[in-house]
Coordinates of C-alpha atoms in Angstrom, one line a residue:
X1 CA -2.6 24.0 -18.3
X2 CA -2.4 23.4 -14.6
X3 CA -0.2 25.6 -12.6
X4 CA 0.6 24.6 -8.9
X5 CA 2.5 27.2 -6.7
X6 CA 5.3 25.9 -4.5
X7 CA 6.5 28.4 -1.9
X8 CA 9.7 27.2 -0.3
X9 CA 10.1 27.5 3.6
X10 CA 13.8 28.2 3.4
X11 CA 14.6 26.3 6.7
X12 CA 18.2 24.4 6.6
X13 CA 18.2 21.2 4.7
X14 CA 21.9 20.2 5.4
X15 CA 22.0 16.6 7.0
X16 CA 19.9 14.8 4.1
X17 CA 21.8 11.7 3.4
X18 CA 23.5 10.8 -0.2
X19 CA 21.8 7.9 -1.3
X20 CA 21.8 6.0 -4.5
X21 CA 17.6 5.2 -3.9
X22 CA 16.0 6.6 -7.2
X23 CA 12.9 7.4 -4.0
X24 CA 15.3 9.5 -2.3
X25 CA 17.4 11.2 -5.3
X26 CA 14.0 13.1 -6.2
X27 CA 12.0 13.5 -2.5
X28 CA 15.3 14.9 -1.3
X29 CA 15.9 17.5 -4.3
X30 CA 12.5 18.7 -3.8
X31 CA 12.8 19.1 -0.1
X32 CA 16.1 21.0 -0.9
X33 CA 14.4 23.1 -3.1
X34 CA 11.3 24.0 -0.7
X35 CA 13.7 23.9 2.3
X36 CA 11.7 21.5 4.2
X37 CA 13.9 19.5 6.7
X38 CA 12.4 15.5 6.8
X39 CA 11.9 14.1 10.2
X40 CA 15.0 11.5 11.2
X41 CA 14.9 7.9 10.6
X42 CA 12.5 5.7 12.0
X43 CA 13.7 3.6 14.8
X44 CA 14.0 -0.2 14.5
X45 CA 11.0 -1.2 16.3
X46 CA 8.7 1.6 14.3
X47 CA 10.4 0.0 10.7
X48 CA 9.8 -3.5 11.7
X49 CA 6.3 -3.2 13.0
X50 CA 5.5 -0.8 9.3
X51 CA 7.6 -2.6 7.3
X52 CA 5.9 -6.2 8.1
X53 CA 2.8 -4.5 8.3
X54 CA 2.8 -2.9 4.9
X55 CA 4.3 -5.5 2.9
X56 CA 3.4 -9.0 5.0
X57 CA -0.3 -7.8 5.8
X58 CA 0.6 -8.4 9.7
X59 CA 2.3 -7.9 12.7
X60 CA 5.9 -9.4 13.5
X61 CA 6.0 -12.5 15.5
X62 CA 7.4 -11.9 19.1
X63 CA 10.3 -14.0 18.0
X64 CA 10.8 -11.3 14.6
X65 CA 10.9 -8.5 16.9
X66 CA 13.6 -9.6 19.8
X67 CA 15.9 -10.7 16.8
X68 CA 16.0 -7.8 15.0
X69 CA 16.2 -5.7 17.5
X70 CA 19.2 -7.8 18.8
X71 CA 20.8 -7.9 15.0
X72 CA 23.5 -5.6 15.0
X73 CA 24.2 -6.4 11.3
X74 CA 24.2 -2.8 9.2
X75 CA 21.9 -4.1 6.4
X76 CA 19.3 -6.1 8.7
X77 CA 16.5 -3.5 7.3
X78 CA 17.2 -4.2 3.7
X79 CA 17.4 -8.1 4.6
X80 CA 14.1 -7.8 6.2
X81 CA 12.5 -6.8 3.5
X82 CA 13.5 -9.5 1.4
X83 CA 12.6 -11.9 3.7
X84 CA 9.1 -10.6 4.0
X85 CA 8.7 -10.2 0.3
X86 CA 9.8 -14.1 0.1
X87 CA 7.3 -15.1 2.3
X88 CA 3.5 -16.6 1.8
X89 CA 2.6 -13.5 3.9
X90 CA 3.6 -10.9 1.4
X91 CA 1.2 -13.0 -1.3
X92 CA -2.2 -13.1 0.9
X93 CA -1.6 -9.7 1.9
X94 CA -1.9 -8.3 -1.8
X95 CA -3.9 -10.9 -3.3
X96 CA -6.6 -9.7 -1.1
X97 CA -5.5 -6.0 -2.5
X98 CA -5.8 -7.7 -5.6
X99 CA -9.1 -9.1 -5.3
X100 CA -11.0 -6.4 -3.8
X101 CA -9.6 -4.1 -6.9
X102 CA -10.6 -7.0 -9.5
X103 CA -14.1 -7.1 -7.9
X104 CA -13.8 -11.2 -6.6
X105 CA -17.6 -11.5 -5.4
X106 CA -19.7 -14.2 -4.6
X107 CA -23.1 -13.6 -5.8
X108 CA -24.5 -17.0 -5.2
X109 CA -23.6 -20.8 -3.3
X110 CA -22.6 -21.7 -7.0
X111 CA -19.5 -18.8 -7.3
X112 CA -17.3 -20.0 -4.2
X113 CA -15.6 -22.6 -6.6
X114 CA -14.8 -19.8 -9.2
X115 CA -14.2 -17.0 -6.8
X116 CA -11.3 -19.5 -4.6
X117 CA -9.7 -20.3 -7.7
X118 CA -9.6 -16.7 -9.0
X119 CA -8.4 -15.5 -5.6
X120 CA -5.6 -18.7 -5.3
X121 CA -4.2 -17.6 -9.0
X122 CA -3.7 -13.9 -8.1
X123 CA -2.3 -14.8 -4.9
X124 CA 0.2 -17.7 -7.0
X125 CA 1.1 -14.9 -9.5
X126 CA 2.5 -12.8 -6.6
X127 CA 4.2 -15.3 -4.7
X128 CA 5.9 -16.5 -7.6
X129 CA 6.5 -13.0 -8.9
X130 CA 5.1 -13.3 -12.1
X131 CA 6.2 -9.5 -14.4
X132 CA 3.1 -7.8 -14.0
X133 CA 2.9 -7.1 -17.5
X134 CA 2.4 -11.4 -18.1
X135 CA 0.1 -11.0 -15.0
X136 CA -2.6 -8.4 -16.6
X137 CA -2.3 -9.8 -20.2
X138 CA -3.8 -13.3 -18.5
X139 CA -6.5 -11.1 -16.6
X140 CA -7.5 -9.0 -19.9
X141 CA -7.7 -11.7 -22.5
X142 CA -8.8 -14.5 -20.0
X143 CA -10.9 -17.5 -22.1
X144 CA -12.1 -20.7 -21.0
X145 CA -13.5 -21.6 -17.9
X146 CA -12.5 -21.7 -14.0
X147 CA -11.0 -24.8 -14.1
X148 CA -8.4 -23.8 -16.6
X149 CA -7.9 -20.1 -16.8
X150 CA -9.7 -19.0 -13.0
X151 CA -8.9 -14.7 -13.9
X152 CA -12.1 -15.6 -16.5
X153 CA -14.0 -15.3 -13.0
X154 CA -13.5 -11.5 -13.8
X155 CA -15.8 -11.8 -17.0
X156 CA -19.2 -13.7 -15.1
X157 CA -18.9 -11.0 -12.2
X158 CA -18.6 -7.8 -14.6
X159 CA -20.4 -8.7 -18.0
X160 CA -21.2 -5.7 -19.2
X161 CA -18.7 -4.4 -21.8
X162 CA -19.1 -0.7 -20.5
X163 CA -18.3 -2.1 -17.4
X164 CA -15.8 -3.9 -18.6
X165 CA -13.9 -0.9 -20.5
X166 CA -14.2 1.2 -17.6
X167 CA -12.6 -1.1 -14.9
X168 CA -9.9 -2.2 -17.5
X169 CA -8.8 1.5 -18.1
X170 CA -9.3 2.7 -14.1
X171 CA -7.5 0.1 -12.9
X172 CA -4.7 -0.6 -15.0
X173 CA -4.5 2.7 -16.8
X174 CA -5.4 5.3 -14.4
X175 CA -8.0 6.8 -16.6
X176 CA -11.6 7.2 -15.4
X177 CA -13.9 7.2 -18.7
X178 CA -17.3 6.9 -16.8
X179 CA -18.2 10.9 -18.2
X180 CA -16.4 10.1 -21.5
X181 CA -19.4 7.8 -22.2
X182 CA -22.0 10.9 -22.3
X183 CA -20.3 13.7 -22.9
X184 CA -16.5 15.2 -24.1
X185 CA -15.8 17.7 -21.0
X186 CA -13.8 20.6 -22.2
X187 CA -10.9 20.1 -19.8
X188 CA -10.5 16.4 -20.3
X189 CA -8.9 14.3 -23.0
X190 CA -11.1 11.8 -23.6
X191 CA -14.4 12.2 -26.3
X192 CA -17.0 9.8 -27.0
X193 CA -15.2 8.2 -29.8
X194 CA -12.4 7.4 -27.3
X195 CA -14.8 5.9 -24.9
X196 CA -16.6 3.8 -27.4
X197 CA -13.2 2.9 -29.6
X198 CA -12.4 1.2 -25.9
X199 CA -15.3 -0.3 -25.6
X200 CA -15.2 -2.0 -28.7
X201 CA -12.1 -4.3 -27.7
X202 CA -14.4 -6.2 -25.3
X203 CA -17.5 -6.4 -28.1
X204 CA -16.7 -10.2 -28.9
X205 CA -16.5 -11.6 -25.5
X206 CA -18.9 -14.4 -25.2
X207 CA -20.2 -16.7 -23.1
X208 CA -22.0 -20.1 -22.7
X209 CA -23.2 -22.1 -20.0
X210 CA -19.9 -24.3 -18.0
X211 CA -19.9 -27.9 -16.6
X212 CA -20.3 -26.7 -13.2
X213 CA -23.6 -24.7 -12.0
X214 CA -23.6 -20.9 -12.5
X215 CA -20.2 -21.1 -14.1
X216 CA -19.0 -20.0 -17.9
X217 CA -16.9 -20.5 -20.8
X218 CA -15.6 -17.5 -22.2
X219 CA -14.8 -17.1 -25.4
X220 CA -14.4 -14.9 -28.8
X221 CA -17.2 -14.9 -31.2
X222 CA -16.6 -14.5 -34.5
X223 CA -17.3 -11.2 -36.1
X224 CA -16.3 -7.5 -36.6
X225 CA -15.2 -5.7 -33.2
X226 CA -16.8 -2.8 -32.8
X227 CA -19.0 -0.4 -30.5
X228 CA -21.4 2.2 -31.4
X229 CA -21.6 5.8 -30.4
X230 CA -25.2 6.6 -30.2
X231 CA -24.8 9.9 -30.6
X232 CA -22.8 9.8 -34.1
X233 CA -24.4 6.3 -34.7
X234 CA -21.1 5.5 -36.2
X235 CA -19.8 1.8 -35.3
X236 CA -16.1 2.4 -33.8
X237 CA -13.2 0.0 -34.2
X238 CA -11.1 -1.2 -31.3
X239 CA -9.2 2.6 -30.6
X240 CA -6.4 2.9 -27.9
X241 CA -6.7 5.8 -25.8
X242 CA -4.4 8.3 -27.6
X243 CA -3.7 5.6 -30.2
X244 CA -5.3 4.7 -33.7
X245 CA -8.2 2.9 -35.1
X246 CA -7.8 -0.8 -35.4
X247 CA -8.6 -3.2 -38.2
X248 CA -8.4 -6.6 -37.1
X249 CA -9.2 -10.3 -38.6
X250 CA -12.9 -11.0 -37.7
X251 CA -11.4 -14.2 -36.0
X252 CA -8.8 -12.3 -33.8
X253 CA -9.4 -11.8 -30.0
X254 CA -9.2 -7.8 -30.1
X255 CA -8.5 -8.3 -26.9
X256 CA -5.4 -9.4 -27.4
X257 CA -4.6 -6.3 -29.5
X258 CA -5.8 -4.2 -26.1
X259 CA -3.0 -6.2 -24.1
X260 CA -0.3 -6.0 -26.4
X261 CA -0.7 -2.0 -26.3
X262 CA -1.1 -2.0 -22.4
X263 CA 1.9 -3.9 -21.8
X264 CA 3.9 -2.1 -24.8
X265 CA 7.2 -0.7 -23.0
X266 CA 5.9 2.8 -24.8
X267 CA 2.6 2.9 -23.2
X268 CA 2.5 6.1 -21.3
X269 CA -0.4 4.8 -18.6
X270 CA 0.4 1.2 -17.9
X271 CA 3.8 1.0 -15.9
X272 CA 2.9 4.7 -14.0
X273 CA -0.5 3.8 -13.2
X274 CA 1.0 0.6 -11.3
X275 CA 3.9 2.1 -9.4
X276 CA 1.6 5.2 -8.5
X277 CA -1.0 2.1 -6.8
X278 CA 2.0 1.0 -5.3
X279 CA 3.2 4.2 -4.2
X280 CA -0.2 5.3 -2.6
X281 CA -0.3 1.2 -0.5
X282 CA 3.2 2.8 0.9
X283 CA 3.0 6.1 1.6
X284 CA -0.5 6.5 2.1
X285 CA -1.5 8.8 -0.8
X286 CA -0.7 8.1 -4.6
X287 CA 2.1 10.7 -6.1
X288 CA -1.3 11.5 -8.1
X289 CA -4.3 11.4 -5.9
X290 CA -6.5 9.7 -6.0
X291 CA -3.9 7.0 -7.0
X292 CA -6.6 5.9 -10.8
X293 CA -7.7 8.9 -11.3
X294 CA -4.3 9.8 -13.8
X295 CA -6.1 13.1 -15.7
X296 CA -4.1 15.8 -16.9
X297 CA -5.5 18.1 -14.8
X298 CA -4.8 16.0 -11.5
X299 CA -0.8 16.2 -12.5
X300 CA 1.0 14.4 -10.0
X301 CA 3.4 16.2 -7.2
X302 CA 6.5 14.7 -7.8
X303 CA 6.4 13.8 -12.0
X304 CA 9.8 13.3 -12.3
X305 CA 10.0 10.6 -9.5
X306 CA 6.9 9.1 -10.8
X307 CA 8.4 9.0 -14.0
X308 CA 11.5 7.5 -12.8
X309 CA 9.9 4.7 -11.3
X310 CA 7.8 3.8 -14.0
X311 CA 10.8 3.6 -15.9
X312 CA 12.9 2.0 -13.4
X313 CA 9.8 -0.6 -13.1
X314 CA 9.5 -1.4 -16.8
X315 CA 13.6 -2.2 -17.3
X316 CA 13.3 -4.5 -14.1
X317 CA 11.0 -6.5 -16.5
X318 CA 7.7 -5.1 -14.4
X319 CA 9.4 -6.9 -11.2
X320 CA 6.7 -5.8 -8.7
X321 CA 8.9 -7.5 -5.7
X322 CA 11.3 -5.4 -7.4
X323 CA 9.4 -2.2 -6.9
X324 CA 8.5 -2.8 -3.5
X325 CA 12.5 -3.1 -2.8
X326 CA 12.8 -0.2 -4.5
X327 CA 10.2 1.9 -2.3
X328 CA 11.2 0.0 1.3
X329 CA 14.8 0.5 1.0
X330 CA 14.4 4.0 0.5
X331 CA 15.3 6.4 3.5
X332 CA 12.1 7.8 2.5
X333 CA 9.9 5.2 3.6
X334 CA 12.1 4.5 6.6
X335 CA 11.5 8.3 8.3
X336 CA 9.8 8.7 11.7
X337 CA 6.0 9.8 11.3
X338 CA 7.7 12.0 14.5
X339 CA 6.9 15.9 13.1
X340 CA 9.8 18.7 13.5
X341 CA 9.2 21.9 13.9
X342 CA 8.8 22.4 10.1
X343 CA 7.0 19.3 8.7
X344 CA 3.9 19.3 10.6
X345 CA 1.5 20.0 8.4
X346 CA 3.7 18.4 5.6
X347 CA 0.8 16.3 3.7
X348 CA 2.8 16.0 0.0
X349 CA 6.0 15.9 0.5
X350 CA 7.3 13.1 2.5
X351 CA 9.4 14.8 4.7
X352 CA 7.6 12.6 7.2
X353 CA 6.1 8.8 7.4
X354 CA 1.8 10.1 7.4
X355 CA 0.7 7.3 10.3
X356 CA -2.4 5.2 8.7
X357 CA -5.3 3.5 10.2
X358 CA -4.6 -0.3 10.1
X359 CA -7.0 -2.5 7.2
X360 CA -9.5 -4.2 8.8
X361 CA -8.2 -7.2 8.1
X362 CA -4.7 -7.0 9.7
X363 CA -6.4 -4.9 12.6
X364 CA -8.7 -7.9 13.0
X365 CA -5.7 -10.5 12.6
X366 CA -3.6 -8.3 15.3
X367 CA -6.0 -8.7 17.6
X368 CA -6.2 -12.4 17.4
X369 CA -2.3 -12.3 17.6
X370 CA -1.9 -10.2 21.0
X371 CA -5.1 -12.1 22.3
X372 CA -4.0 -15.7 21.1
X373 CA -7.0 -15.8 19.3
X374 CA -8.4 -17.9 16.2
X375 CA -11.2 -16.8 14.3
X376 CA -13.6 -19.0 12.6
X377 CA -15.4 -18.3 9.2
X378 CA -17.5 -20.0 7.3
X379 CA -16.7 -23.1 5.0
X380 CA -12.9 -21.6 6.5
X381 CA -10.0 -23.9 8.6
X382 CA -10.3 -22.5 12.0
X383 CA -7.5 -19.9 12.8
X384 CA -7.3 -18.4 9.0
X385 CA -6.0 -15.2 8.9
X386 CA -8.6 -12.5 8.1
X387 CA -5.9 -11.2 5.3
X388 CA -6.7 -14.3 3.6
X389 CA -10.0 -14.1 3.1
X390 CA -10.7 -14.7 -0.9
X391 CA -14.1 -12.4 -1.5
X392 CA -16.6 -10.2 -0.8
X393 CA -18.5 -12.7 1.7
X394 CA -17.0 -13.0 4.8
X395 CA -17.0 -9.2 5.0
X396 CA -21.3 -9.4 4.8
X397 CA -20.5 -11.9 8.0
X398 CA -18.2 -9.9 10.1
X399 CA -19.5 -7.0 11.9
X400 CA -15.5 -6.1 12.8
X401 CA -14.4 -6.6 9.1
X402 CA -17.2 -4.7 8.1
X403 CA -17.2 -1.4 10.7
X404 CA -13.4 -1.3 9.8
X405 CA -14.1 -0.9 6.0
X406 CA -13.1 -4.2 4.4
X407 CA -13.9 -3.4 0.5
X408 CA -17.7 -5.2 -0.7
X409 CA -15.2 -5.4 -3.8
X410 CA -18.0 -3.4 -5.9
X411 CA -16.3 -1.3 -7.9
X412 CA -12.6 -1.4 -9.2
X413 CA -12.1 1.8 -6.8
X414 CA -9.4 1.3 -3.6
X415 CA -11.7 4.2 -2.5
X416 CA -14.6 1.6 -1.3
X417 CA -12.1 0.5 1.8
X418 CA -12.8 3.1 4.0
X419 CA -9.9 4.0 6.1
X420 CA -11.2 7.1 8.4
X421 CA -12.0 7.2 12.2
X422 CA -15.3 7.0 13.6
X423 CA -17.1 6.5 16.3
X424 CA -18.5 2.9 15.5
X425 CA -15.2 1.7 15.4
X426 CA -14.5 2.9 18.9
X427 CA -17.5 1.6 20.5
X428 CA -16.7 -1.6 18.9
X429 CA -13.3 -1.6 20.4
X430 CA -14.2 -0.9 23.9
X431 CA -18.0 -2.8 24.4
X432 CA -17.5 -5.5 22.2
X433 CA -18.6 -8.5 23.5
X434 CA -16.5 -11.0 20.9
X435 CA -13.3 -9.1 22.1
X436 CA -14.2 -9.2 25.4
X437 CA -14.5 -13.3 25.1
X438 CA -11.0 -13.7 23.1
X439 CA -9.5 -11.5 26.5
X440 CA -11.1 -14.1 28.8
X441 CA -11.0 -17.2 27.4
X442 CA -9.1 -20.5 28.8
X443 CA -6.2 -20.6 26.2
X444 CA -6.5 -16.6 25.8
X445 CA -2.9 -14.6 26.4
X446 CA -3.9 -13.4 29.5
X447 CA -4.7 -17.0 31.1
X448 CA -1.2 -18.5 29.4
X449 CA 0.9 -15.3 30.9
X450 CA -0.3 -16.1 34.5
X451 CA 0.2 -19.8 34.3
X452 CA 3.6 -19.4 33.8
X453 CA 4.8 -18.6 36.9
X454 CA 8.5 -18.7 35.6
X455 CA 7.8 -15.2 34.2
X456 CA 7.9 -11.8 36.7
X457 CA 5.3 -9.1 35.7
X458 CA 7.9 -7.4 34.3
X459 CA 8.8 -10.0 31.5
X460 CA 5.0 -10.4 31.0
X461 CA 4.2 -6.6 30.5
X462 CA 7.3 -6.5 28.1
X463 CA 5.9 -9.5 26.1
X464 CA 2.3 -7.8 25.5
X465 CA 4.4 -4.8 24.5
X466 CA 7.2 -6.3 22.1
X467 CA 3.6 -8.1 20.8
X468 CA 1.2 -5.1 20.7
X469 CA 3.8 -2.3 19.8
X470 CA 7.1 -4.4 18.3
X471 CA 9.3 -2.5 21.3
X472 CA 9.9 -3.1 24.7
X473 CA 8.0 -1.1 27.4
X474 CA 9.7 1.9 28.1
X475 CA 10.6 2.8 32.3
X476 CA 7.5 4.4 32.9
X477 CA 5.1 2.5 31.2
X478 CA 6.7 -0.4 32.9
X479 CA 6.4 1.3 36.4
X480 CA 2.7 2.4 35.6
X481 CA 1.9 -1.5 34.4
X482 CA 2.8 -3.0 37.8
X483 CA 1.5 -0.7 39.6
X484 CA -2.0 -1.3 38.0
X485 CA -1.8 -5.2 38.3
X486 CA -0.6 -4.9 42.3
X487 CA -3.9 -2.8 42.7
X488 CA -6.4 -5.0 40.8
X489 CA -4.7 -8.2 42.4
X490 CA -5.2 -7.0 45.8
X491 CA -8.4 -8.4 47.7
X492 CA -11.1 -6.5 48.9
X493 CA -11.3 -6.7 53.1
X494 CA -13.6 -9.6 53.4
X495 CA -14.9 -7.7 57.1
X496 CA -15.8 -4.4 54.8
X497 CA -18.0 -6.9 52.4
X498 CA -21.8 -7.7 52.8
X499 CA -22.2 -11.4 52.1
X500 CA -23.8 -11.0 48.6
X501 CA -20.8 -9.0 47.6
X502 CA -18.7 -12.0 49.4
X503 CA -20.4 -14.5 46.7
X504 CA -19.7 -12.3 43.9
X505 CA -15.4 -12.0 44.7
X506 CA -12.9 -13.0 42.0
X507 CA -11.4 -16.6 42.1
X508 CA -8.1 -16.7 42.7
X509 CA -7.1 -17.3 39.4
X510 CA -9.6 -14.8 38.0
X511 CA -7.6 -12.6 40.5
X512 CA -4.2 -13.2 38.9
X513 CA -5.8 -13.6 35.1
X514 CA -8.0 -9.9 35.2
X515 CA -5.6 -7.1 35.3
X516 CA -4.0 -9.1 32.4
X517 CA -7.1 -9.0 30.7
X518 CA -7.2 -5.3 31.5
X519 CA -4.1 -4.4 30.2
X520 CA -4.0 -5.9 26.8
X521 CA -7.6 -4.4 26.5
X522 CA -5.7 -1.2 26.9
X523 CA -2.7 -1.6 24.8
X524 CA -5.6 -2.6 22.3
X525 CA -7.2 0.5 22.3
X526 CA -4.2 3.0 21.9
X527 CA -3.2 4.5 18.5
X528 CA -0.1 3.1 18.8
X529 CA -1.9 -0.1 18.3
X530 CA -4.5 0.9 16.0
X531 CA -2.3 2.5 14.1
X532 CA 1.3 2.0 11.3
X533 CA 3.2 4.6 11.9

């Protein structure tokens, strides 16, 4: 038995709205009960720029931001995430997710056919909201080849069937089986027979050579399924975890028989293991963390809400657009990551939004929006967004994608993106020389901001801001802004120069264009920026 100790604060919690949010129904009874008062909403620039973030995989437009902040219509939150959720955006962002968790790698010239087509049917599935129980049954009992059933491009990339157990059960059941292979710990469920019982639903998958180079068929061979413990030396039947031993027709898939008791309404891993992945993309930890590692003695903070939403998320007929409503719309997600006096070192309970690091990915595409930038990868149209980047490859090509912790999709762990701090990522931000070119260049934001002389330095400061930060600049930062770009625009004393620092003056235009330059390169490099909070 696990026993954690809660120790309630006993601070007022009056002014906690009533809400019919299954999210806040159970985060608010808990913070009633520990007396923990949540931090207040989250204004509408902070919910924009998070909500678009978390669910589009970007920053809002310039247009977005100065119409909601203009709507004065009560449910404009609530409409904005369904607009986001019906957008292309919404299916890039987590088919990357997607893709990095189903291990989409390119091991050789001869996989970029399979691994596109793999990465363009997880994104379809999203964007057309396929119910995610339709959407793993597919992925598990994949056959074929590429070019008619692409989630078979799981099978070339992890062929062994250990491997193949191991992944299945981490990533869709939330049970890590890795010890269970060697050993039956004495404070975990799982023995040897359950790990090998698993194992034995992938024993048939086979594989012949396909029409295209370094692609496969896969297919069922014909034959007993089964897996052998080496310790017992006993041959298992196909065994759910928790579940009984199967006997199936030596021409049945028996992995079909694993997807019908995944997806089974009863299951007690599938549907909590998904909305705790979800929960944990949200809120930035799972309500059992780490989000796949779903052990009995790792019990989750809040089971009743996890149970709730599992449930909730299983009647909606596994509606994942569903769930993400579900999650958005609640007051919980919408707090300020703003601490009160009460909740600052709050790390469990969601009294407060916990800011997060951006991905790489949208970090990188953020910068290409404030900078008006398009980056080029290879065998890629020029100006794709970095979120829609299929596999592992173009991470091995980018130094920013790579210092920022985009996944080498190794290992069916969201633990392999890194999301921490360091110091390589702030020297990168401040001496790169590729950032440095996308602030100077021609067509950069900079250059376009001083060519139209329609605009005051006013409007332009507030446009890098409403771009950067989703909000206008507020009266200081405004005053400070001018009176940086009056300082930097103001010429040296030609009579106080020697004539070799003469040669080396600014242009004119370079003049107008530099403290531009500088100030984007500064609103870069704060952690509002950096940052979704």
């Amino acid at each position: 038995c696990v026993f954690r100790a809660t120790i309630p604060l006993g601070a007022p919690v009056d002014n906690l709205p009533s809400s019919d949010n299954l999210v806040d129904q159970h985060i608010f009874t808990k913070l009633r009960t520990l007396g923990l008062p949540p931090s207040s909403l989250s204004d509408d620039s902070t919910f924009l720029r998070r909500a678009t973030i978390d669910i589009a995989g970007r920053l809002p437009t310039l247009d977005e931001t100065d119409k909601f902040l203009a709507d004065t219509d009560p449910e404009k939150r609530t409409l904005k995430i369904d607009q986001l959720l019906t957008s292309t955006d919404y299916a890039d962002y987590f088919a990357g997710k997607w893709a990095a968790i189903l291990r989409n790698k390119r091991t050789s010239a001869h996989h970029a056919r399979g691994s596109f087509a793999f990465h363009s049917w997880i994104r379809n599935s999203l964007h057309h909201n396929v119910p995610y129980n339709s959407f793993v049954r597919q992925f598990v009992a994949a056959s074929g080849e590429v070019g008619n059933n692409p989630p078979v491009i799981w099978y070339r990339t992890v062929k062994d069937s250990k491997e193949q157990l191991q992944d299945v059960a981490q990533i869709f059941l939330g049970q890590r089986l890795q010890c269970a292979q060697c050993h039956h710990h004495p404070y975990e469920k799982w023995s040897q027979d359950d790990y090998y019982g698993f194992e034995a639903f992938f024993s048939k998958v086979g594989r012949k050579p396909g029409a295209q180079p370094g692609e496969e068929v896969i297919f069922n061979k014909i034959g007993e399924a089964s897996a052998k413990n080496p310790r017992s030396g006993r041959a298992l039947p196909p065994k759910p975890l928790g579940g009984k031993e199967l006997r199936l027709a030596q021409h049945h898939d028996p992995r079909d028989s694993l997807a019908d008791w995944m997806t089974n309404e009863d299951n007690p891993f599938f549907a909590r293991m998904l909305v705790n992945r979800y929960w944990k993309h949200f809120f930035g930890r799972g309500i059992v963390d780490p989000e796949d590692d779903m052990r009995v003695t790792n019990p989750p903070t809040h089971p009743e809400l996890l149970d709730a939403l599992a449930q909730s998320f299983v009647e909606s007929g596994y509606d994942l657009k569903g769930l993400v409503r579900t999650i958005c719309n609640s007051t919980t997600y919408q707090l300020s990551s703003d601490p009160n006096e009460f909740n600052l070192d709050d790390r469990q309970n969601y009294s407060r939004f916990y800011p997060r690091r951006l991905p790489a990915e949208i970090l990188l595409d953020g910068i290409n929006t404030v900078t008006n930038a398009k980056e080029k990868f290879s065998g890629q149209p020029q100006g794709i967004r970095a979120v829609q980047l299929p596999d592992d490859q173009f991470t091995k090509e980018s130094y920013f994608l790579s210092v920022f912790g985009r996944p080498d999709m190794n290992s069916a762990c969201e633990c392999e993106r890194a999301d921490d701090v360091n110091l390589a990522q702030a020297l990168h931000l401040v001496n790169s020389t590729n950032i440095r070119n996308k602030l100077a260049a021609d067509n950069a934001r900079a250059a376009l901001l001083v060519k139209n002389t329609e605009f005051s330095d006013e409007s332009r400061i507030s446009e890098l801001y409403r771009r950067a930060f989703s909000r206008a600049p507020g009266p200081e930062e405004l005053k400070v802004g001018i009176r940086y770009l009056n300082r930097k625009r103001t010429p040296a004393d030609p009579s106080t120069l020697s004539e070799e620092a003469k040669k080396k003056q600014p242009s004119p235009e370079a003049l107008a264009r530099e403290p531009y330059e500088d100030l984007i390169w500064a609103l870069l490099n704060t952690k509002e920026f950096l940052f979704n909070h």
